[in-house]
Phi, psi and omega in degrees: 000308179295324178299318178300313180300318180291321181291328179299317171064013183262076180271150177282184184296341179263008177081024182241158172235128176245133175201154176293151181303319181296329177290320177296316180296318180289323176296320179296315179298317181297318184282344182258008178299145005273000183262054183296124179288156178297146182303325179297323179292319180289324176295321178295323178296320177300316180297320177296317179295323176294317182293331178274354179082008178288324173246150172231163178262147178217179181235128175237188177218161180257112183270183178302143180078008178079015180279129175281141181230150171218131359288166181298144177256142180301136177089351178260149178300136182282146179227124176289137184233156169257144178240132177239128175236115180300143178266128178271124179242120179297144178293136176264176180303318181296327177293317181292321178292323182287337183229071180299147184300323185251028179291140175250111179210157179277146178250124180290159180298137179205163180269136175254123181293151174300142184204162176275147176228127181289128179226352183301323181293345179267359182076022181252163176233153179292148178285164176299324179295318179295319179296318180293319180296317179297313180304312182294311183291322179296316179292318181297329180282349178075027182277153181280152175104175181293143180272028179257140179298129179298147180298139179088005181232157167239171182240130177253118181292159176304140181203171177265146179216157177106185183277000000 
């Protein structure tokens, strides 16, 4: 469940991700194929994450054109949302020892989740292709908020990396 949230990578400008529970469950099922967990197990995982404070509940609304919004707007139908805020953990000594800066090792092939990359400080702007890809992937994931790429960022689509 947390891996799915991290892989989605579509955080808002405040570093949060809001989405309806059914979107999280369907994204988790999609990303765990062919070993898709039973819906009851994923729902139980959501409840455990809520009880530990890793996820919180919020209220959004469904705007014109089917866009989910947070916070909820007056006069729009309400939608219960889950909120995920990644926890930043400083690297400890054991992390640094396990991953030396100049280690030479092979990296096995792996999937890199789609993600935002800051480019505004370089005086650059995202391409039309990056904006379209973000719009498409953000909407397909069922995430709340505008499906427009935040200013100062570009979008790197999901891809394979490694040997």
